[in-house]
Short mmCIF file of C-alpha atoms and ligand atoms in Angstrom, two decimals:
data_model
loop_
_atom_site.label_atom_id
_atom_site.label_comp_id
_atom_site.label_asym_id
_atom_site.label_seq_id
_atom_site.Cartn_x
_atom_site.Cartn_y
_atom_site.Cartn_z
CA MET A 1 11.52 11.63 -4.85
CA THR A 2 8.16 9.92 -4.61
CA ARG A 3 8.54 6.32 -3.49
CA VAL A 4 6.59 3.52 -5.24
CA LYS A 5 4.75 0.55 -3.71
CA ILE A 6 3.45 -2.19 -6.03
CA CYS A 7 0.70 -4.14 -4.25
CA GLY A 8 -0.92 -7.52 -4.50
CA VAL A 9 2.03 -9.57 -5.68
CA THR A 10 1.01 -13.23 -5.73
CA ASP A 11 4.11 -15.14 -6.95
CA SER A 12 7.86 -14.90 -6.86
CA ALA A 13 8.27 -14.01 -10.52
CA ASP A 14 6.04 -10.93 -10.12
CA ARG A 15 7.81 -10.02 -6.87
CA ASP A 16 11.20 -10.15 -8.53
CA ALA A 17 9.93 -8.18 -11.55
CA VAL A 18 8.67 -5.46 -9.16
CA VAL A 19 12.06 -5.25 -7.46
CA THR A 20 13.94 -5.25 -10.76
CA ALA A 21 11.68 -2.39 -12.00
CA GLY A 22 12.92 -0.22 -9.01
CA ALA A 23 9.91 -0.23 -6.71
CA ASP A 24 10.63 0.79 -3.15
CA ALA A 25 8.01 -1.52 -1.62
CA VAL A 26 6.27 -4.79 -2.42
CA GLY A 27 2.76 -5.40 -1.04
CA VAL A 28 1.60 -8.91 -0.17
CA ILE A 29 -2.13 -9.30 0.74
CA HIS A 30 -3.19 -11.82 3.33
CA GLY A 31 -6.01 -12.00 5.86
CA VAL A 32 -8.67 -10.00 4.05
CA PRO A 33 -12.37 -10.95 4.28
CA VAL A 34 -13.12 -9.77 0.77
CA ASP A 35 -13.06 -11.61 -2.49
CA THR A 36 -9.84 -10.67 -4.30
CA PRO A 37 -7.55 -12.45 -6.70
CA ARG A 38 -4.61 -10.77 -5.01
CA GLU A 39 -4.92 -12.54 -1.65
CA VAL A 40 -2.40 -15.30 -0.92
CA ASP A 41 -2.29 -17.84 1.94
CA GLU A 42 -0.12 -17.45 4.95
CA ALA A 43 2.70 -19.73 3.75
CA THR A 44 2.90 -17.88 0.39
CA ALA A 45 2.86 -14.54 2.22
CA GLU A 46 5.74 -15.59 4.35
CA ARG A 47 7.73 -16.90 1.40
CA LEU A 48 7.11 -13.84 -0.80
CA THR A 49 7.95 -11.51 2.03
CA ASP A 50 11.10 -13.37 2.93
CA GLY A 51 12.33 -13.04 -0.70
CA VAL A 52 12.16 -9.21 -0.75
CA PRO A 53 15.83 -8.12 -0.78
CA PRO A 54 17.55 -5.55 1.50
CA PHE A 55 16.71 -1.91 0.81
CA VAL A 56 13.29 -2.81 -0.51
CA THR A 57 10.33 -2.83 1.91
CA SER A 58 7.98 -5.78 2.27
CA VAL A 59 4.53 -4.74 3.26
CA LEU A 60 1.82 -7.04 4.62
CA VAL A 61 -1.63 -5.72 3.62
CA THR A 62 -4.30 -7.08 5.89
CA MET A 63 -7.71 -6.42 7.34
CA PRO A 64 -7.63 -7.68 10.95
CA THR A 65 -10.64 -7.37 13.27
CA THR A 66 -8.65 -7.39 16.43
CA VAL A 67 -5.18 -6.23 17.58
CA GLN A 68 -4.36 -9.79 18.63
CA GLU A 69 -5.29 -11.18 15.19
CA ALA A 70 -2.96 -8.59 13.63
CA VAL A 71 -0.09 -9.37 15.99
CA ARG A 72 -0.36 -13.16 15.33
CA ARG A 73 -0.29 -12.59 11.56
CA ILE A 74 2.64 -10.10 11.64
CA ASP A 75 4.63 -12.40 13.93
CA ARG A 76 4.22 -15.29 11.52
CA ILE A 77 4.84 -13.44 8.26
CA GLU A 78 7.47 -11.00 9.51
CA PRO A 79 7.10 -8.15 7.00
CA ASP A 80 9.08 -4.91 7.18
CA ALA A 81 5.88 -2.94 7.44
CA VAL A 82 2.11 -3.57 7.81
CA GLN A 83 -0.74 -1.83 5.99
CA VAL A 84 -4.01 -2.07 7.96
CA HIS A 85 -7.09 -1.75 5.76
CA ASP A 86 -10.26 -1.19 7.78
CA GLY A 87 -11.18 -3.19 10.91
CA LEU A 88 -9.12 -1.33 13.52
CA SER A 89 -10.03 1.92 15.18
CA PRO A 90 -7.39 4.71 15.63
CA ALA A 91 -6.94 3.59 19.24
CA GLU A 92 -6.48 -0.01 18.23
CA VAL A 93 -3.83 1.11 15.67
CA GLY A 94 -2.11 2.74 18.58
CA ALA A 95 -2.37 -0.43 20.65
CA LEU A 96 -0.95 -2.48 17.72
CA ASP A 97 1.92 0.00 17.39
CA ASN A 98 2.86 -0.87 21.01
CA ARG A 99 2.97 -4.57 20.24
CA ILE A 100 5.04 -4.74 17.06
CA THR A 101 8.30 -3.27 15.81
CA GLN A 102 7.11 -2.76 12.22
CA ASP A 103 5.86 0.65 10.92
CA ILE A 104 2.05 0.81 10.48
CA VAL A 105 0.46 2.30 7.41
CA ALA A 106 -3.22 2.98 8.15
CA VAL A 107 -5.63 3.12 5.18
CA VAL A 108 -8.22 5.93 5.08
CA GLU A 109 -10.59 7.37 2.56
CA ALA A 110 -9.90 11.04 1.54
CA ASP A 111 -13.08 12.28 3.30
CA ALA A 112 -13.09 9.98 6.30
CA PRO A 113 -13.95 11.72 9.58
CA ALA A 114 -11.20 10.02 11.68
CA ILE A 115 -8.18 10.94 9.50
CA GLU A 116 -6.45 13.03 12.19
CA ASP A 117 -6.98 10.27 14.74
CA TYR A 118 -5.33 7.70 12.49
CA ALA A 119 -2.55 10.11 11.70
CA ALA A 120 -1.88 10.44 15.43
CA HIS A 121 -1.38 6.64 15.88
CA ALA A 122 -0.01 5.40 12.55
CA ASP A 123 3.43 5.87 10.95
CA ALA A 124 1.89 6.72 7.57
CA LEU A 125 -1.56 7.10 6.00
CA LEU A 126 -2.48 5.56 2.69
CA VAL A 127 -5.42 7.39 1.12
CA ASP A 128 -7.34 4.98 -1.02
CA SER A 129 -10.66 4.43 -2.79
CA VAL A 130 -12.21 1.56 -0.92
CA ASP A 131 -15.21 -0.58 -1.77
CA ALA A 132 -18.29 -1.19 0.31
CA ASP A 133 -16.55 -3.98 2.25
CA GLY A 134 -13.59 -1.76 3.13
CA GLY A 135 -11.26 -3.51 0.64
CA GLY A 136 -8.94 -1.84 -1.89
CA GLY A 137 -7.83 -2.75 -5.36
CA THR A 138 -10.87 -0.97 -6.80
CA GLY A 139 -9.11 0.64 -9.78
CA GLU A 140 -11.02 3.86 -8.95
CA THR A 141 -9.46 7.22 -8.48
CA HIS A 142 -10.68 9.76 -5.89
CA ASP A 143 -10.44 13.48 -5.43
CA TRP A 144 -6.67 14.10 -5.66
CA GLU A 145 -7.01 17.73 -4.49
CA ARG A 146 -8.47 16.49 -1.20
CA THR A 147 -5.43 14.18 -0.81
CA ARG A 148 -3.18 17.08 -1.65
CA ASP A 149 -4.74 19.03 1.24
CA LEU A 150 -3.89 16.12 3.58
CA VAL A 151 -0.36 16.07 2.28
CA ASP A 152 -0.12 19.76 3.20
CA SER A 153 -1.86 19.57 6.57
CA LEU A 154 -0.72 16.30 8.19
CA ASP A 155 2.68 15.56 9.78
CA VAL A 156 2.75 11.92 8.80
CA PRO A 157 3.79 10.69 5.32
CA VAL A 158 0.83 10.35 2.96
CA VAL A 159 0.64 7.59 0.33
CA LEU A 160 -1.72 8.04 -2.66
CA ALA A 161 -3.51 4.98 -3.99
CA GLY A 162 -6.63 4.12 -6.02
CA GLY A 163 -6.91 3.85 -9.77
CA LEU A 164 -3.30 4.78 -10.65
CA THR A 165 -1.87 3.52 -13.88
CA PRO A 166 1.25 4.08 -15.95
CA GLU A 167 -0.67 6.71 -17.88
CA ASN A 168 -2.00 8.81 -15.02
CA VAL A 169 0.68 8.38 -12.41
CA ALA A 170 2.79 11.34 -13.54
CA GLU A 171 -0.19 13.73 -13.19
CA ALA A 172 -1.11 12.23 -9.87
CA VAL A 173 2.44 12.76 -8.51
CA GLU A 174 2.48 16.37 -9.81
CA THR A 175 -0.97 17.12 -8.36
CA VAL A 176 -0.69 15.48 -4.91
CA GLU A 177 3.11 15.44 -4.27
CA PRO A 178 2.70 12.44 -1.97
CA PHE A 179 5.37 10.71 0.07
CA ALA A 180 4.60 7.53 -1.97
CA ILE A 181 2.19 6.11 -4.45
CA ASP A 182 0.64 2.72 -4.52
CA VAL A 183 -0.90 0.59 -7.27
CA ALA A 184 -2.46 -2.85 -7.63
CA SER A 185 -4.89 -3.42 -10.53
CA GLY A 186 -3.43 -0.67 -12.74
CA VAL A 187 -0.31 -2.78 -13.51
CA GLU A 188 -1.98 -6.14 -14.07
CA SER A 189 -2.53 -8.29 -17.18
CA ALA A 190 -5.28 -10.23 -15.28
CA GLY A 191 -6.48 -10.20 -11.69
CA GLY A 192 -3.58 -11.06 -9.41
CA THR A 193 -1.01 -11.24 -12.32
CA LYS A 194 1.31 -8.35 -12.81
CA ASP A 195 2.14 -7.05 -16.31
CA HIS A 196 5.91 -6.63 -16.00
CA ASP A 197 6.07 -3.99 -18.78
CA ALA A 198 3.35 -1.97 -17.07
CA VAL A 199 5.12 -2.27 -13.75
CA GLU A 200 8.34 -0.91 -15.32
CA ARG A 201 6.52 1.94 -16.99
CA PHE A 202 4.61 2.78 -13.82
CA VAL A 203 7.87 3.05 -11.73
CA GLN A 204 9.70 5.03 -14.49
CA ASN A 205 6.82 7.47 -14.98
CA ALA A 206 6.33 8.06 -11.19
CA LYS A 207 10.12 8.58 -10.46
CA ARG A 208 10.84 10.59 -13.59
CA THR A 209 8.12 13.01 -12.67
CA SER A 210 9.26 13.43 -9.15
CA GLU A 211 12.84 14.05 -10.35
CA GLY A 212 11.41 16.99 -12.26
CA ALA A 213 12.42 15.59 -15.69
CA VAL A 214 8.86 15.54 -17.10
O1 LIG B 301 -5.94 -5.01 -3.97
C1 LIG B 301 -6.79 -5.74 -3.35
O2 LIG B 301 -7.46 -6.60 -3.93
C2 LIG B 301 -7.08 -5.46 -1.88
C3 LIG B 301 -8.06 -6.18 -1.27
C4 LIG B 301 -8.41 -5.91 0.09
C5 LIG B 301 -7.63 -4.99 0.80
C6 LIG B 301 -6.64 -4.25 0.13
C7 LIG B 301 -6.34 -4.45 -1.19
N1 LIG B 301 -5.32 -3.70 -1.87
C8 LIG B 301 -4.56 -2.83 -1.15
C9 LIG B 301 -3.71 -1.88 -1.89
O3 LIG B 301 -2.79 -1.32 -1.33
C10 LIG B 301 -4.00 -1.46 -3.36
O4 LIG B 301 -2.75 -1.27 -4.00
C11 LIG B 301 -4.81 -0.16 -3.36
O5 LIG B 301 -6.03 -0.47 -2.89
C12 LIG B 301 -4.91 0.39 -4.75
O6 LIG B 301 -5.52 -0.51 -5.65
P1 LIG B 301 -5.78 -0.13 -7.22
O7 LIG B 301 -6.89 0.91 -7.24
O8 LIG B 301 -6.18 -1.41 -7.82
O9 LIG B 301 -4.46 0.38 -7.71
#
């Protein structure tokens, strides 16, 4: 069954709604040098992460420029996993892996040249549509067939992200058959605020499809 990560939670009510809806992972964004309504400060990131219950994965989404910066952040916030958006080379992702106990999800674009190198050092790849500054949350889809090729060719789990919504997630899961899917803006009522009904429909549509009931 395809797992679901809901990203960019900014308060505890949204975090709890995401968990209640049946998501497998909750993404908290901190330490990104881009303008986004989904970023929270360190204390909030720590509090939101700490409140994610057992059997649901808390994911720190961050854009560090050095391994040391990433380690410091992860040590303070203590997520279950870390998603590194831009900033670190494949070798630096490998160096980070040696310094932390958490799994690392490396973010790549579907046509990035270094995909295999990242796959060699990360625990999973998240294939996203990123903006000119390297950030996510664009609400833009990309070539799902290309991501499907990566699912077939790579040994690491592949997560599909970028422009997913409750309406298109079933088709995305059927086309790509990813390990997991990820959404931020597609389940919001306003920037940084989750629409709880949309979150519920997103999780249901993703999981129903991967159970073969649609
Ligand atoms: O969502 C953001 O604002 C963001 C900013 C900077 C770095 C990463 C960011 N999001 C990371 C995610 O994992 C998003 O869920 C992913 O990019 C998909 O976003 P969307 O297209 O809005 O569903």
